[in-house]
XYZ file of C-alpha atoms in Angstrom:
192
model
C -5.567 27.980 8.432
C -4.877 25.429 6.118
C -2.623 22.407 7.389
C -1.383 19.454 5.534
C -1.194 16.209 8.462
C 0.912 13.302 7.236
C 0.666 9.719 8.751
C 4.109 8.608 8.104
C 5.149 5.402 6.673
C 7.602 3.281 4.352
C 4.780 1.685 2.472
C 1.650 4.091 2.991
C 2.276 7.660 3.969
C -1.289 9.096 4.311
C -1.664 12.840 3.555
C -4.185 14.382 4.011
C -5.149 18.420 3.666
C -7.585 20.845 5.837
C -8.689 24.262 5.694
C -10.706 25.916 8.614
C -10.182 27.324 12.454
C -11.120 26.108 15.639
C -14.704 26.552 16.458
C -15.889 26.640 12.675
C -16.819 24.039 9.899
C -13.492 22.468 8.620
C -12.852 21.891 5.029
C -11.458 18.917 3.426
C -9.066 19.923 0.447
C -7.149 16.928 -0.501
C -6.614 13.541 0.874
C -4.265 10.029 -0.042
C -1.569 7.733 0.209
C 1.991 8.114 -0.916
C 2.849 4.573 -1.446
C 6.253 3.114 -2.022
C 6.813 -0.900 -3.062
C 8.077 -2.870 0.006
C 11.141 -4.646 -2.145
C 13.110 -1.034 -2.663
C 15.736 -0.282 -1.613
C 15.211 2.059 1.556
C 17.053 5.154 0.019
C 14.611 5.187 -3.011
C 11.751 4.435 -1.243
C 12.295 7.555 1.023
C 13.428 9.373 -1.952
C 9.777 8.573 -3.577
C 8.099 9.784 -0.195
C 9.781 13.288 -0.405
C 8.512 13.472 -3.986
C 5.763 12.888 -3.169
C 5.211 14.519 -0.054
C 6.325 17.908 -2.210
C 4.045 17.846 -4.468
C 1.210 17.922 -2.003
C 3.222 21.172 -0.348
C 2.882 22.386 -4.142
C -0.469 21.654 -5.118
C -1.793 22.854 -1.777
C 0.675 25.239 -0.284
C -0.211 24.654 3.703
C 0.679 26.925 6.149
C 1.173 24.523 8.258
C 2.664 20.669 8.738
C 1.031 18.019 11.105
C 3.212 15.222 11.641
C 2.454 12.142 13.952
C 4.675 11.729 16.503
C 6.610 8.736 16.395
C 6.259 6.447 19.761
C 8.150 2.995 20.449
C 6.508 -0.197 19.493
C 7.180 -3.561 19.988
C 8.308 -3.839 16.496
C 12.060 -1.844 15.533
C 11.578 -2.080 12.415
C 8.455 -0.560 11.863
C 9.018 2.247 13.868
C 12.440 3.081 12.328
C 10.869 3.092 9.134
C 8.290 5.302 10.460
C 10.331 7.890 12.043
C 12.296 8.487 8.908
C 9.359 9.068 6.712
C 8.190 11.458 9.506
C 11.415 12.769 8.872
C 11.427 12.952 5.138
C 7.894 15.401 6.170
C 9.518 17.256 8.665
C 12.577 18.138 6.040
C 10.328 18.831 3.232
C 8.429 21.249 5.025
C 11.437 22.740 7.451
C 13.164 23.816 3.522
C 10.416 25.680 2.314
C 10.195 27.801 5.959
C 6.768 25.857 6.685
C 6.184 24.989 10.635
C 5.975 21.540 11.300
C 4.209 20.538 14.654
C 4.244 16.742 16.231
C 1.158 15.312 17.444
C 0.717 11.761 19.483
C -1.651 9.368 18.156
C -3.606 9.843 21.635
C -3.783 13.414 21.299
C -5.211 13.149 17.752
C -7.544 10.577 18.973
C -8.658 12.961 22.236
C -9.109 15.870 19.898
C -11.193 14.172 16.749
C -13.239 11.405 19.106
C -12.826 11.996 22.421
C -11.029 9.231 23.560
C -7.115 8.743 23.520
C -7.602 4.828 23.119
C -10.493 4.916 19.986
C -9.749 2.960 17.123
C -9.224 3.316 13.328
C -12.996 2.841 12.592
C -13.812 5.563 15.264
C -11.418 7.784 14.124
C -12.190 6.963 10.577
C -16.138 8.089 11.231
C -15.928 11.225 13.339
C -13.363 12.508 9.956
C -16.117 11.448 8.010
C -18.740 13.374 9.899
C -16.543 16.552 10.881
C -15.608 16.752 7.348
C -19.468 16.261 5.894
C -17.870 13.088 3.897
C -19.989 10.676 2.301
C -17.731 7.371 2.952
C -14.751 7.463 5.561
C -11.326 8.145 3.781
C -9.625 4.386 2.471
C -6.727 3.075 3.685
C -7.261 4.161 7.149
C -3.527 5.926 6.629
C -5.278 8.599 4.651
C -7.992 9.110 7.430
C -5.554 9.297 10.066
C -3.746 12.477 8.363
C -6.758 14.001 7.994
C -7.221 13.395 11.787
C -3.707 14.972 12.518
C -4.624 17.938 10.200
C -7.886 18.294 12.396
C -6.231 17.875 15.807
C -3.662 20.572 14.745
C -6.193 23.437 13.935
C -8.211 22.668 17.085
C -4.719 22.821 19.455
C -3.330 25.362 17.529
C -4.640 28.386 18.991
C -4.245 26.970 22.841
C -0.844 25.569 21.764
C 0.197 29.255 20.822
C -1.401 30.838 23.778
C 0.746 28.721 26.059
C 4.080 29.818 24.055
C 3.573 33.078 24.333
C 2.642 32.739 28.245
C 5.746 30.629 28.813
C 7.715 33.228 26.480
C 6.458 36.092 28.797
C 7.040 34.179 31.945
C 10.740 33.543 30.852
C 10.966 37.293 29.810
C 9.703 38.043 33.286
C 12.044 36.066 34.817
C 15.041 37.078 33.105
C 17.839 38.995 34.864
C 17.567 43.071 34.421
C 21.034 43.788 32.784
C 21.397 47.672 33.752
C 21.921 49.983 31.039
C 25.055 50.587 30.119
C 26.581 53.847 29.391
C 29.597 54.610 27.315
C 32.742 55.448 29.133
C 33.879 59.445 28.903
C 36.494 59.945 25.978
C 39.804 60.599 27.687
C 41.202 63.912 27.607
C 43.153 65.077 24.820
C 46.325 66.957 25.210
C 45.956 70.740 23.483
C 49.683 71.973 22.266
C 50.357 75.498 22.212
């Protein structure tokens, strides 16, 4: 499975590339930052985050899209601009047919450290070491996708078991409709 995980942002958008399945050594095939200057004008700058962000679904053609979730901060502004870069991703991706799952920053930091509540240096070294690097990933932005990528091939496999449970459940549960069958053609009058 290879899944591209994107830390969104106005001014860093990490990205951040990994091949592998759960259970097995994971792969790093491409990591950075798609960076956009703070002065520009919002439409641009999310117009130079879908460039970029496509030409990472080019060069490395993911089956999949990891996308942190976007949670409320203190701070409106930030998040705003964070949710629509995570929605720039989410479009990019959605157009070319790609699935896009959401991940929390706690669940990415359960599934690479342990811990919901680590930090960006934890997070930062167990990349490092589950991806054999020899330095962790700089800005942390581009560490952080790599931990989204990570989180989403470890969940992946539970994450589809329980769909197809809760699909088979609702299947179960569905009302029987009874067969129906098609009403007798009416008799035709024979002239003599």
């Amino acid at each position: 499975m290879r899944v591209l995980g994107v830390d969104p942002g106005l001014t860093r958008c990490g990205v951040g590339v990994v091949e592998g399945v759960a259970g097995r050594p994971l792969t790093m095939r491409g990591v950075g930052v798609v960076r956009t200057p703070p002065d520009a004008e919002l439409g641009h700058r999310l117009v130079a985050i879908e460039r970029g962000i496509e030409e990472w679904l080019d060069e490395h053609r993911p089956e999949y899209v990891a996308v942190e979730r976007v949670f409320s901060q203190h701070n409106v502004r930030t998040v705003m601009g964070t949710a629509q870069a995570s929605a720039v991703a989410m479009l990019c991706a959605s157009r070319r047919g790609i699935p896009v799952a959401l991940h929390t920053p706690s669940e990415v930091k359960a599934a690479v450290t342990g811990t919901g509540r680590a930090d960006k240096a934890q997070v930062g070294a167990m990349v490092t070491r589950l991806l054999r690097l020899d330095a962790p990933p700089k800005p942390a932005d581009a560490a952080d996708a790599l931990a989204l990528a990570i989180c989403h091939i470890w969940r992946a496999p539970a994450v589809n078991r329980l769909q197809q449970a809760h699909a088979a459940a609702a299947a179960a549960r569905a009302p029987r409709t009874p067969a129906v069958r098609p009403a007798a053609a009416p008799a035709r009058k024979v002239s003599r």
